[in-house]
Amino acid sequence: MTGPLTRLRGFDPRSRAVPAMATVAEYLLPRPYERWAVLAGDELTEPAPPVPAAKRRWLYRHGFRARAAHLYDFETYGPEEYLSDAQRYVGAYYLNGAWRDAIDNKLLCHLLLAEFDEHRPSVYGLLRGSRLHPIDEETVPTPDGGPGGRLLGRTAGPASSIPDGADWVLERLDRERLVCKRFRGGSGKQVLILASEGGGYTINGEPCTEDELRGRLDGLDEYLVTEYVRQASYAAAVYPGSVNTMRVLTMYDEEAGEAFVPIATHRFGTRRSGALDNFSQGGLSVGVDRETGRLSRGIQYLPPERPEEFERHPDTGEAITGRTVPGWAAIKADLLAIADRLSYIPYIGWDVVVTAEGDFSIIEANNNTSALIQVHEPLLREKRTRRFYERHGVL
């Protein structure tokens, strides 16, 4: 059906009207119904895979988005063995209660993890109003060379002593790479990796001039400036063009009084994902054996294309399947110890970079985890995981 508006040249009702209506509904509907608006908005505006109408209706009846037809093995597993998109968007989103905001706020999460400093990258400051407001203690010198202030407590000088953000970043880039990321958000959509190379600069691997970099930095507001974490050699060997992270989900089992890991994946960047490793932008998702740390096949998915599977990296040719995360047992034990300490936040998706055998850095934590983590195995096959979701009212 077409109306006058749809016949206007360049008018796309789906791309304009749907996001606006979904946003309005998100703010007007009471909890938890506003999350249905978010789910519908994502389904209608993100790239759609080619799925027959009958199959799409079947997926919707079971709470799945259309992409599940390509990503999940419904011939082997029943739909009840997967955490559905509806269960993730509506139920799991509220599982952590009021603490969900602390986890999804990257600055608050950084402060929450202060007890585990050996596993945190430094957060140098917060870009706001073209200035860099200091956060970590070690770090931000004022323009006159004196020590900078901290987020908590008074600064070492007047407000004018807080350094210019672009000046500080450019000076620091002479010594190390930096990462700028929005204090909220995910999927790598608001992450900038900055470097000084060959007398110039790069943003996410793309060359730029000093003026271009300054202009980009001046336009950032509420962005954290953090240390760039260098990955272990095994991950760089597979793909050196990105920092390749793991997503490890922890759940706190109140009956047993301990946290456990129901699922873990490893991500690797590709030429299609650029300087980032995000699955949603063309990176590879690789299954991880939770007991041994052994990697399985990699999957790449950019709808409307169908998923592709790889035992070797499509760009470097390096083997993926059969590699083992070095020191996985120690990494898992340390993550579980942190999750035990944060038992009042029972559901956390950790993004970590393995930096050496048995050592890691927490890039960020997530209040919810993408249902796409199940591309390698369904979450609800194990009774302990199912009981966790049932106990928290998700199922």
PDB file of N, CA and C in Angstrom, residues 243-286:
ATOM      1  N   VAL A 243      41.707  -5.326  18.699  1.00  0.00           N
ATOM      2  CA  VAL A 243      41.849  -5.972  19.998  1.00  0.00           C
ATOM      3  C   VAL A 243      40.710  -6.977  20.103  1.00  0.00           C
ATOM      4  N   ASN A 244      41.062  -8.250  20.223  1.00  0.00           N
ATOM      5  CA  ASN A 244      40.098  -9.338  20.116  1.00  0.00           C
ATOM      6  C   ASN A 244      39.662  -9.784  21.513  1.00  0.00           C
ATOM      7  N   THR A 245      38.399  -9.580  21.818  1.00  0.00           N
ATOM      8  CA  THR A 245      37.906  -9.736  23.180  1.00  0.00           C
ATOM      9  C   THR A 245      37.121 -11.033  23.360  1.00  0.00           C
ATOM     10  N   MET A 246      36.953 -11.398  24.623  1.00  0.00           N
ATOM     11  CA  MET A 246      36.073 -12.493  24.996  1.00  0.00           C
ATOM     12  C   MET A 246      34.824 -11.913  25.649  1.00  0.00           C
ATOM     13  N   ARG A 247      33.688 -12.537  25.440  1.00  0.00           N
ATOM     14  CA  ARG A 247      32.470 -12.245  26.198  1.00  0.00           C
ATOM     15  C   ARG A 247      32.220 -13.457  27.093  1.00  0.00           C
ATOM     16  N   VAL A 248      32.285 -13.245  28.383  1.00  0.00           N
ATOM     17  CA  VAL A 248      32.071 -14.309  29.362  1.00  0.00           C
ATOM     18  C   VAL A 248      30.868 -13.920  30.218  1.00  0.00           C
ATOM     19  N   LEU A 249      29.845 -14.739  30.206  1.00  0.00           N
ATOM     20  CA  LEU A 249      28.643 -14.471  30.983  1.00  0.00           C
ATOM     21  C   LEU A 249      28.755 -15.155  32.337  1.00  0.00           C
ATOM     22  N   THR A 250      28.505 -14.415  33.421  1.00  0.00           N
ATOM     23  CA  THR A 250      28.455 -15.019  34.752  1.00  0.00           C
ATOM     24  C   THR A 250      27.068 -14.854  35.348  1.00  0.00           C
ATOM     25  N   MET A 251      26.650 -15.866  36.082  1.00  0.00           N
ATOM     26  CA  MET A 251      25.390 -15.853  36.811  1.00  0.00           C
ATOM     27  C   MET A 251      25.680 -16.231  38.259  1.00  0.00           C
ATOM     28  N   TYR A 252      25.042 -15.531  39.190  1.00  0.00           N
ATOM     29  CA  TYR A 252      25.234 -15.867  40.599  1.00  0.00           C
ATOM     30  C   TYR A 252      24.103 -16.783  41.053  1.00  0.00           C
ATOM     31  N   ASP A 253      24.489 -17.991  41.450  1.00  0.00           N
ATOM     32  CA  ASP A 253      23.548 -19.014  41.895  1.00  0.00           C
ATOM     33  C   ASP A 253      23.327 -18.842  43.395  1.00  0.00           C
ATOM     34  N   GLU A 254      22.183 -18.286  43.786  1.00  0.00           N
ATOM     35  CA  GLU A 254      21.916 -18.020  45.195  1.00  0.00           C
ATOM     36  C   GLU A 254      21.769 -19.302  46.008  1.00  0.00           C
ATOM     37  N   GLU A 255      21.281 -20.367  45.400  1.00  0.00           N
ATOM     38  CA  GLU A 255      21.133 -21.624  46.120  1.00  0.00           C
ATOM     39  C   GLU A 255      22.483 -22.224  46.473  1.00  0.00           C
ATOM     40  N   ALA A 256      23.422 -22.183  45.518  1.00  0.00           N
ATOM     41  CA  ALA A 256      24.748 -22.743  45.751  1.00  0.00           C
ATOM     42  C   ALA A 256      25.690 -21.748  46.423  1.00  0.00           C
ATOM     43  N   GLY A 257      25.327 -20.446  46.393  1.00  0.00           N
ATOM     44  CA  GLY A 257      26.185 -19.431  46.987  1.00  0.00           C
ATOM     45  C   GLY A 257      27.458 -19.180  46.205  1.00  0.00           C
ATOM     46  N   GLU A 258      27.366 -19.295  44.883  1.00  0.00           N
ATOM     47  CA  GLU A 258      28.544 -19.082  44.044  1.00  0.00           C
ATOM     48  C   GLU A 258      28.123 -18.710  42.638  1.00  0.00           C
ATOM     49  N   ALA A 259      29.037 -18.058  41.937  1.00  0.00           N
ATOM     50  CA  ALA A 259      28.811 -17.708  40.533  1.00  0.00           C
ATOM     51  C   ALA A 259      29.258 -18.859  39.634  1.00  0.00           C
ATOM     52  N   PHE A 260      28.710 -18.886  38.432  1.00  0.00           N
ATOM     53  CA  PHE A 260      29.143 -19.867  37.440  1.00  0.00           C
ATOM     54  C   PHE A 260      29.097 -19.237  36.055  1.00  0.00           C
ATOM     55  N   VAL A 261      29.763 -19.886  35.099  1.00  0.00           N
ATOM     56  CA  VAL A 261      29.825 -19.414  33.712  1.00  0.00           C
ATOM     57  C   VAL A 261      28.971 -20.336  32.856  1.00  0.00           C
ATOM     58  N   PRO A 262      27.825 -19.856  32.349  1.00  0.00           N
ATOM     59  CA  PRO A 262      26.991 -20.696  31.495  1.00  0.00           C
ATOM     60  C   PRO A 262      27.428 -20.720  30.034  1.00  0.00           C
ATOM     61  N   ILE A 263      28.172 -19.696  29.609  1.00  0.00           N
ATOM     62  CA  ILE A 263      28.564 -19.621  28.203  1.00  0.00           C
ATOM     63  C   ILE A 263      29.679 -18.591  28.043  1.00  0.00           C
ATOM     64  N   ALA A 264      30.527 -18.808  27.051  1.00  0.00           N
ATOM     65  CA  ALA A 264      31.608 -17.864  26.743  1.00  0.00           C
ATOM     66  C   ALA A 264      31.890 -17.917  25.249  1.00  0.00           C
ATOM     67  N   THR A 265      32.260 -16.777  24.692  1.00  0.00           N
ATOM     68  CA  THR A 265      32.647 -16.707  23.289  1.00  0.00           C
ATOM     69  C   THR A 265      33.899 -15.849  23.147  1.00  0.00           C
ATOM     70  N   HIS A 266      34.555 -15.996  22.030  1.00  0.00           N
ATOM     71  CA  HIS A 266      35.715 -15.157  21.694  1.00  0.00           C
ATOM     72  C   HIS A 266      35.383 -14.434  20.395  1.00  0.00           C
ATOM     73  N   ARG A 267      35.721 -13.156  20.329  1.00  0.00           N
ATOM     74  CA  ARG A 267      35.477 -12.379  19.114  1.00  0.00           C
ATOM     75  C   ARG A 267      36.805 -12.015  18.465  1.00  0.00           C
ATOM     76  N   PHE A 268      36.804 -12.024  17.155  1.00  0.00           N
ATOM     77  CA  PHE A 268      37.973 -11.598  16.389  1.00  0.00           C
ATOM     78  C   PHE A 268      37.516 -10.626  15.304  1.00  0.00           C
ATOM     79  N   GLY A 269      38.259  -9.553  15.158  1.00  0.00           N
ATOM     80  CA  GLY A 269      37.948  -8.606  14.101  1.00  0.00           C
ATOM     81  C   GLY A 269      38.257  -9.165  12.727  1.00  0.00           C
ATOM     82  N   THR A 270      37.765  -8.481  11.709  1.00  0.00           N
ATOM     83  CA  THR A 270      38.028  -8.830  10.317  1.00  0.00           C
ATOM     84  C   THR A 270      38.185  -7.526   9.537  1.00  0.00           C
ATOM     85  N   ARG A 271      38.520  -7.647   8.273  1.00  0.00           N
ATOM     86  CA  ARG A 271      38.583  -6.441   7.443  1.00  0.00           C
ATOM     87  C   ARG A 271      37.224  -5.750   7.373  1.00  0.00           C
ATOM     88  N   ARG A 272      36.165  -6.535   7.467  1.00  0.00           N
ATOM     89  CA  ARG A 272      34.822  -5.958   7.384  1.00  0.00           C
ATOM     90  C   ARG A 272      34.457  -5.200   8.663  1.00  0.00           C
ATOM     91  N   SER A 273      34.992  -5.612   9.798  1.00  0.00           N
ATOM     92  CA  SER A 273      34.667  -4.932  11.055  1.00  0.00           C
ATOM     93  C   SER A 273      35.645  -3.812  11.377  1.00  0.00           C
ATOM     94  N   GLY A 274      36.720  -3.694  10.604  1.00  0.00           N
ATOM     95  CA  GLY A 274      37.678  -2.611  10.810  1.00  0.00           C
ATOM     96  C   GLY A 274      38.520  -2.812  12.055  1.00  0.00           C
ATOM     97  N   ALA A 275      38.700  -1.737  12.822  1.00  0.00           N
ATOM     98  CA  ALA A 275      39.570  -1.788  13.992  1.00  0.00           C
ATOM     99  C   ALA A 275      38.879  -2.405  15.199  1.00  0.00           C
ATOM    100  N   LEU A 276      37.611  -2.783  15.072  1.00  0.00           N
ATOM    101  CA  LEU A 276      36.859  -3.361  16.175  1.00  0.00           C
ATOM    102  C   LEU A 276      36.535  -4.821  15.874  1.00  0.00           C
ATOM    103  N   ASP A 277      36.138  -5.539  16.915  1.00  0.00           N
ATOM    104  CA  ASP A 277      35.889  -6.974  16.749  1.00  0.00           C
ATOM    105  C   ASP A 277      34.411  -7.341  16.850  1.00  0.00           C
ATOM    106  N   ASN A 278      33.530  -6.361  16.844  1.00  0.00           N
ATOM    107  CA  ASN A 278      32.128  -6.625  17.144  1.00  0.00           C
ATOM    108  C   ASN A 278      31.455  -7.508  16.093  1.00  0.00           C
ATOM    109  N   PHE A 279      30.738  -8.509  16.586  1.00  0.00           N
ATOM    110  CA  PHE A 279      30.011  -9.439  15.730  1.00  0.00           C
ATOM    111  C   PHE A 279      28.990  -8.706  14.876  1.00  0.00           C
ATOM    112  N   SER A 280      28.337  -7.704  15.458  1.00  0.00           N
ATOM    113  CA  SER A 280      27.293  -6.973  14.733  1.00  0.00           C
ATOM    114  C   SER A 280      27.848  -6.112  13.610  1.00  0.00           C
ATOM    115  N   GLN A 281      29.174  -5.921  13.588  1.00  0.00           N
ATOM    116  CA  GLN A 281      29.782  -5.103  12.542  1.00  0.00           C
ATOM    117  C   GLN A 281      30.652  -5.921  11.586  1.00  0.00           C
ATOM    118  N   GLY A 282      30.527  -7.245  11.670  1.00  0.00           N
ATOM    119  CA  GLY A 282      31.264  -8.091  10.741  1.00  0.00           C
ATOM    120  C   GLY A 282      32.401  -8.868  11.348  1.00  0.00           C
ATOM    121  N   GLY A 283      32.575  -8.779  12.671  1.00  0.00           N
ATOM    122  CA  GLY A 283      33.587  -9.589  13.337  1.00  0.00           C
ATOM    123  C   GLY A 283      33.153 -11.037  13.455  1.00  0.00           C
ATOM    124  N   LEU A 284      34.077 -11.893  13.872  1.00  0.00           N
ATOM    125  CA  LEU A 284      33.774 -13.308  14.047  1.00  0.00           C
ATOM    126  C   LEU A 284      33.393 -13.592  15.491  1.00  0.00           C
ATOM    127  N   SER A 285      32.392 -14.434  15.671  1.00  0.00           N
ATOM    128  CA  SER A 285      32.065 -14.985  16.983  1.00  0.00           C
ATOM    129  C   SER A 285      32.532 -16.431  17.010  1.00  0.00           C
ATOM    130  N   VAL A 286      33.306 -16.772  18.040  1.00  0.00           N
ATOM    131  CA  VAL A 286      33.915 -18.098  18.139  1.00  0.00           C
ATOM    132  C   VAL A 286      33.488 -18.728  19.458  1.00  0.00           C
TER     133      VAL A 286
END
